[in-house]
Structure formats: C-alpha cells, structure tokens
Coordinates of C-alpha atoms in Angstrom, one line a residue:
Chain A
D1 CA 3.4 -26.1 -1.9
A2 CA 5.8 -23.3 -2.0
G3 CA 4.6 -19.8 -1.1
I4 CA 2.8 -18.1 1.7
T5 CA -0.5 -19.6 3.0
Q6 CA -3.0 -18.3 5.4
S7 CA -5.7 -20.3 7.3
P8 CA -8.5 -20.2 7.7
R9 CA -9.8 -18.3 4.5
Y10 CA -13.0 -17.4 6.2
K11 CA -13.9 -17.1 9.9
I12 CA -16.9 -16.0 11.8
T13 CA -16.5 -15.6 15.5
E14 CA -18.5 -14.0 18.4
T15 CA -17.5 -10.8 20.2
G16 CA -15.2 -11.6 23.1
R17 CA -13.8 -14.8 21.8
Q18 CA -10.2 -15.4 21.1
V19 CA -9.3 -16.2 17.5
T20 CA -5.9 -17.0 15.9
L21 CA -5.1 -16.5 12.2
M22 CA -2.3 -18.6 10.8
C23 CA 0.4 -17.7 8.3
H24 CA 3.1 -20.0 6.9
Q25 CA 5.7 -19.3 4.4
T26 CA 8.2 -21.7 2.8
W27 CA 10.8 -19.3 1.5
S28 CA 12.6 -18.8 4.8
H29 CA 12.0 -15.1 4.4
S30 CA 13.2 -13.1 7.4
Y31 CA 10.5 -10.5 7.4
M32 CA 6.8 -11.2 8.0
F33 CA 3.9 -8.8 8.2
W34 CA 0.2 -8.7 9.1
Y35 CA -2.0 -6.1 7.5
R36 CA -5.7 -5.5 7.6
Q37 CA -7.7 -4.2 4.7
D38 CA -10.8 -2.2 5.2
L39 CA -12.9 -0.1 2.8
G40 CA -11.8 3.5 3.0
H41 CA -8.6 2.7 4.8
G42 CA -6.6 0.5 2.5
L43 CA -4.0 -1.8 3.9
R44 CA -2.8 -0.9 7.4
L45 CA 0.1 -2.6 9.2
I46 CA -0.7 -4.3 12.4
Y47 CA 2.5 -6.1 13.4
Y48 CA 5.7 -7.2 11.8
S49 CA 8.6 -9.4 12.5
A50 CA 12.2 -9.2 11.4
A51 CA 13.2 -12.6 12.5
A52 CA 12.2 -15.4 14.8
D53 CA 11.5 -14.0 18.3
I54 CA 11.7 -10.4 17.1
T55 CA 8.3 -8.6 16.6
D56 CA 7.3 -4.9 16.5
K57 CA 4.1 -2.9 16.4
G58 CA 2.8 -1.4 13.3
E59 CA 0.1 1.3 12.8
V60 CA -2.8 -0.4 14.4
P61 CA -1.6 -3.1 17.0
D62 CA -4.2 -2.6 19.7
G63 CA -6.2 -5.7 20.4
Y64 CA -3.8 -8.0 18.6
V65 CA -1.0 -10.3 19.7
V66 CA 1.7 -11.9 17.6
S67 CA 4.4 -14.5 18.1
R68 CA 7.2 -15.9 16.0
S69 CA 8.8 -19.0 17.4
K70 CA 9.8 -20.3 14.0
T71 CA 10.9 -18.4 11.0
E72 CA 8.1 -19.8 8.7
N73 CA 5.2 -19.2 11.0
F74 CA 3.7 -15.9 12.1
P75 CA 0.3 -16.3 13.9
L76 CA -1.9 -13.4 14.7
T77 CA -4.2 -13.7 17.7
L78 CA -7.1 -11.5 18.6
E79 CA -7.4 -11.8 22.3
S80 CA -11.0 -10.6 22.7
A81 CA -12.6 -10.0 19.3
T82 CA -14.6 -6.9 18.7
R83 CA -16.8 -5.9 15.8
S84 CA -14.3 -3.3 14.8
Q85 CA -11.9 -6.1 14.0
T86 CA -14.1 -7.4 11.3
S87 CA -11.9 -7.1 8.3
V88 CA -9.8 -9.0 5.7
Y89 CA -6.4 -9.8 7.1
F90 CA -3.3 -10.4 4.9
C91 CA 0.0 -11.9 5.8
A92 CA 3.1 -11.0 3.8
S93 CA 6.7 -11.8 3.7
T94 CA 9.9 -10.3 2.2
G95 CA 13.5 -11.5 1.8
T96 CA 16.5 -9.4 2.9
G97 CA 18.0 -8.2 -0.3
E98 CA 18.5 -4.5 -0.9
V99 CA 15.8 -3.0 1.3
Y100 CA 14.6 -0.6 -1.3
N101 CA 14.1 -3.2 -3.9
T102 CA 12.4 -6.0 -2.0
E103 CA 9.1 -7.5 -3.0
A104 CA 6.4 -8.3 -0.6
F105 CA 4.6 -11.6 -1.2
F106 CA 1.1 -11.8 0.2
G107 CA -1.1 -14.6 1.2
Q108 CA -4.7 -14.9 -0.1
G109 CA -6.2 -13.3 3.0
T110 CA -8.5 -14.3 5.9
R111 CA -11.9 -12.7 5.9
L112 CA -12.9 -12.4 9.5
T113 CA -16.4 -11.5 10.7
V114 CA -17.0 -10.7 14.3
V115 CA -20.7 -10.9 15.2
Chain B
T1 CA -2.0 8.5 9.4
Q2 CA -2.1 7.8 5.7
L3 CA 1.2 8.8 4.3
L4 CA 0.3 8.1 0.7
E5 CA -2.7 9.7 -0.9
Q6 CA -4.1 8.0 -4.1
S7 CA -6.4 9.4 -6.6
P8 CA -8.8 8.9 -8.0
Q9 CA -10.4 6.3 -5.5
F10 CA -12.6 4.8 -8.2
L11 CA -12.4 4.9 -12.0
S12 CA -14.8 3.4 -14.5
I13 CA -13.7 3.6 -18.1
Q14 CA -14.3 2.0 -21.5
E15 CA -12.0 -0.4 -23.2
G16 CA -9.4 1.5 -25.3
E17 CA -9.3 4.6 -23.1
N18 CA -6.2 5.9 -21.3
L19 CA -6.0 6.6 -17.6
T20 CA -3.6 7.9 -15.0
V21 CA -3.5 7.1 -11.3
Y22 CA -1.6 9.3 -8.9
C23 CA 0.1 8.7 -5.6
N24 CA 1.2 11.6 -3.6
S25 CA 2.9 12.2 -0.3
S26 CA 4.8 14.9 1.7
S27 CA 7.3 12.2 2.8
V28 CA 10.4 11.2 0.9
F29 CA 10.6 7.5 0.1
S30 CA 13.5 5.2 -0.5
S31 CA 11.5 3.4 -3.1
L32 CA 7.8 3.2 -4.2
Q33 CA 6.1 0.1 -5.4
W34 CA 2.8 -0.5 -7.3
Y35 CA 0.7 -3.6 -6.6
R36 CA -2.4 -4.9 -8.3
Q37 CA -5.0 -6.8 -6.4
E38 CA -7.8 -9.0 -7.7
P39 CA -10.9 -9.8 -5.7
G40 CA -10.3 -12.5 -3.1
E41 CA -6.5 -12.4 -3.6
G42 CA -3.6 -10.7 -2.0
P43 CA -1.7 -7.8 -3.8
V44 CA 0.9 -8.7 -6.4
L45 CA 3.8 -6.5 -7.2
L46 CA 3.9 -4.8 -10.6
V47 CA 6.9 -2.7 -10.3
T48 CA 9.4 -0.9 -8.0
V49 CA 10.8 2.5 -8.7
V50 CA 13.8 3.6 -6.8
T51 CA 15.5 6.6 -8.5
G52 CA 13.9 10.1 -8.6
G53 CA 12.6 10.8 -12.1
E54 CA 12.7 7.1 -13.0
V55 CA 10.3 5.8 -15.6
K56 CA 9.5 2.1 -16.0
K57 CA 7.3 0.5 -18.6
L58 CA 5.5 -2.8 -18.3
K59 CA 3.7 -3.4 -21.7
R60 CA 0.9 -0.8 -21.6
L61 CA 1.6 0.4 -18.1
T62 CA 4.0 3.2 -17.5
F63 CA 5.2 4.1 -14.0
Q64 CA 7.0 7.3 -12.9
F65 CA 8.7 8.2 -9.7
G66 CA 8.8 11.9 -9.0
D67 CA 12.1 13.8 -9.0
A68 CA 11.9 14.4 -5.2
R69 CA 10.8 10.9 -4.5
K70 CA 7.5 12.0 -2.9
D71 CA 5.0 11.0 -5.6
S72 CA 4.4 8.5 -8.3
S73 CA 2.0 7.9 -11.2
L74 CA 0.7 4.9 -13.1
H75 CA -0.5 5.4 -16.6
I76 CA -2.3 2.8 -18.6
T77 CA -2.6 3.2 -22.4
A78 CA -5.6 1.6 -24.2
A79 CA -7.1 -0.1 -21.1
Q80 CA -8.5 -3.6 -21.4
P81 CA -11.0 -5.4 -19.3
G82 CA -8.2 -7.5 -18.0
D83 CA -6.8 -4.4 -16.4
T84 CA -9.8 -4.3 -14.0
G85 CA -8.7 -4.5 -10.3
L86 CA -7.4 -2.5 -7.3
Y87 CA -4.2 -0.7 -7.8
L88 CA -2.1 0.1 -4.7
C89 CA 0.9 2.3 -4.3
A90 CA 3.2 1.4 -1.4
G91 CA 6.3 3.3 -0.2
L92 CA 9.3 2.4 1.9
L93 CA 10.6 5.0 4.2
S94 CA 14.3 5.1 5.0
N95 CA 13.7 4.5 8.7
S96 CA 11.0 1.8 8.5
G97 CA 13.0 -1.1 7.4
Y98 CA 11.1 -3.4 5.2
A99 CA 7.6 -2.2 6.3
L100 CA 5.5 -0.8 3.5
N101 CA 3.2 2.2 3.7
F102 CA 0.2 1.6 1.5
G103 CA -2.2 4.1 -0.1
K104 CA -5.9 3.4 0.0
G105 CA -5.9 2.2 -3.6
T106 CA -7.6 3.0 -6.8
S107 CA -10.4 0.6 -8.0
L108 CA -10.4 0.4 -11.8
L109 CA -13.2 -1.0 -13.8
V110 CA -12.7 -1.4 -17.6
T111 CA -15.9 -2.3 -19.5
P112 CA -15.9 -3.7 -23.0

C-alpha cells in the first residue's frame, strides 16, 4: 500500500529495555521525521533525516537513536527505555518541492508505554 | 522551547456557533500550516499560508497569515460536529529546512 506506515501501533515495554519503532514510506520522499506527542506539549521533533545516511537532532533527541540506510525506512530506537518516554510517536515525511509549501505526511502513530 | 503559542487549548461549542483559534509567535516564519488530527490518527494538512496578510478559505474554514508572518488564525463558521478534532498550527523557519515547529494544539468539541 502506498503511504507511510508505522509499526507496531501499540507497544508496552519495561524500563531499561531497548525498543525499535519502525517507519516505512513508499513515496521516496527525501525528508523523514520522528515526533513525539504528549499532553501539554504538543508535537516535538526528536530526529529528522534529509536523505539516506544523513540524520540530525531535533528538539528532544536524548535517549533516542535513529538510522537511515535506505530512503524508505527510518527506524527510531530507544536504547534503554524510561517511563518519561511513554508517549505517542509519529513518523512523517515530506518531498523536496518548494520548502515553504511542502506538506508533511504522517503515519498513524505508535503508542508506547514504558512500565 | 515552544515557538508557537496556540489559544485556546480547549474549546467546547454547540453546532452552528462560530469560533476562532489563534497561533502566535515572536518568530518570523517562511510559511505556516494548519493540520487537523483525529483520535488515533496522524495530523492531516488543511492549508499552507505563505504570504504575509494572506487569507485562504476552505469551505467554512478561513485561515489568515499575519502581515509580519508571526501569527495566524483559523476561523470556523457555523461549526458542525464533524469539525471536532485537534487543530495544530505548524511553522517553517527560514533556517530549519523542512522541519516543522508545532504549537500545542487546540482541542475542539462541537456538540449537536
């Protein structure tokens, strides 16, 4: 199916465990993003990537690792999960048209609970 | 640091009423976008405004970009229950490439 898909949709993990959230897009968009959404904070940027093998930190990168070996995939890894990382995580992608007029396409989100 | 301040945070109105949501900042944006998010889904783009003073209409929704490109508003005329959702403004800074800065959102509930 065309679009941007995230997996899993729901995940419960224990404190200290490593967990990877997957993101796959079929448009060959250059830019991909990871956001977390929390009550009272809105959407905050964790990491983003301009192309394969190019990644950069966003507003809240601590405790997260990303990689982008292929254009279509952008996994997000929590190296040692903490309760403060309980959140809803959204992956998004954009094309590279005029930068001020590009639309971000979002996945359906992964609800992560760290217990 | 939240660059974009949205108000109000919550809004509960009855069908047929009008409402306005505000998005303010001290920063100048290359463009400003409005997204709508339904429960359990990701945000979906409603509109992009680029030029200072620009007004765009989408059926009963009117979007305005401030003259100085620091603020925006969303006005809904004759709200309907189908308008219920979370409305998010997001801005692009000239030096941030394609990374959007989001406001905290306005949660709108329209009751019949």
